[in-house]
């Protein structure tokens, strides 16, 4: 079975991007959320990357 990146329907705070990435990479989504916050405040590019991911990554299909 092929792994695909989806926005999570169940583990989401804003749009499910971090929850989906956590499932895809098999790590805790909190770590990914902290990395996004760090990128937003210290690099500035995190906000734009999150918006692009929101537009590109599809919603997780309902089972």
Coordinates of N, CA and C in Angstrom, one line a residue, residues 30-63:
X30 N 2.5 17.2 17.6 CA 2.9 18.4 18.4 C 4.3 18.9 18.0
X31 N 5.2 17.9 17.7 CA 6.5 18.3 17.3 C 6.5 19.1 15.9
X32 N 5.6 18.7 15.0 CA 5.5 19.3 13.8 C 4.8 20.7 14.0
X33 N 3.9 20.8 14.9 CA 3.3 22.1 15.2 C 4.3 23.1 15.8
X34 N 5.2 22.6 16.7 CA 6.2 23.5 17.2 C 7.2 23.9 16.1
X35 N 7.5 23.0 15.2 CA 8.4 23.4 14.1 C 7.7 24.5 13.2
X36 N 6.4 24.4 12.9 CA 5.7 25.4 12.2 C 5.7 26.8 12.9
X37 N 5.5 26.7 14.2 CA 5.5 28.0 15.0 C 6.9 28.6 15.0
X38 N 7.9 27.8 15.1 CA 9.3 28.2 15.1 C 9.6 28.9 13.7
X39 N 9.1 28.2 12.7 CA 9.4 28.7 11.3 C 8.6 30.1 11.1
X40 N 7.4 30.2 11.6 CA 6.6 31.4 11.5 C 7.3 32.6 12.2
X41 N 7.7 32.4 13.4 CA 8.2 33.5 14.2 C 9.7 33.8 13.9
X42 N 10.5 32.8 13.6 CA 11.9 33.1 13.4 C 12.4 33.1 11.9
X43 N 11.6 32.6 11.0 CA 12.0 32.6 9.6 C 11.0 33.4 8.8
X44 N 9.7 33.4 9.2 CA 8.7 34.1 8.4 C 8.2 33.4 7.3
X45 N 8.9 32.4 6.8 CA 8.4 31.6 5.6 C 7.4 30.5 6.1
X46 N 7.3 30.2 7.3 CA 6.4 29.2 7.8 C 5.0 29.5 7.5
X47 N 4.6 30.7 7.6 CA 3.2 31.1 7.3 C 2.8 30.8 5.9
X48 N 3.7 31.2 5.0 CA 3.5 31.0 3.5 C 3.5 29.5 3.2
X49 N 4.4 28.8 3.8 CA 4.5 27.3 3.6 C 3.2 26.6 4.1
X50 N 2.7 27.1 5.2 CA 1.4 26.5 5.7 C 0.3 26.8 4.8
X51 N 0.2 28.0 4.3 CA -0.9 28.3 3.3 C -0.7 27.5 2.0
X52 N 0.5 27.3 1.5 CA 0.7 26.5 0.3 C 0.3 25.1 0.6
X53 N 0.7 24.6 1.8 CA 0.3 23.2 2.1 C -1.2 23.1 2.3
X54 N -1.9 24.1 2.8 CA -3.3 24.1 2.9 C -4.0 24.0 1.6
X55 N -3.4 24.6 0.6 CA -4.0 24.6 -0.8 C -3.7 23.3 -1.5
X56 N -2.5 22.7 -1.3 CA -2.0 21.6 -2.1 C -2.4 20.2 -1.5
X57 N -2.3 20.1 -0.2 CA -2.5 18.8 0.4 C -4.0 18.5 0.5
X58 N -4.5 17.4 0.0 CA -5.9 17.1 0.0 C -6.4 16.6 1.3
X59 N -7.7 16.8 1.6 CA -8.4 16.3 2.8 C -8.4 14.8 2.8
X60 N -8.2 14.3 4.0 CA -8.2 12.8 4.2 C -9.6 12.3 3.8
X61 N -9.6 11.2 3.0 CA -10.9 10.7 2.6 C -11.7 10.0 3.7
X62 N -13.0 10.1 3.7 CA -13.8 9.5 4.7 C -13.8 8.0 4.4
X63 N -13.8 7.2 5.5 CA -13.7 5.8 5.3 C -15.1 5.2 5.5

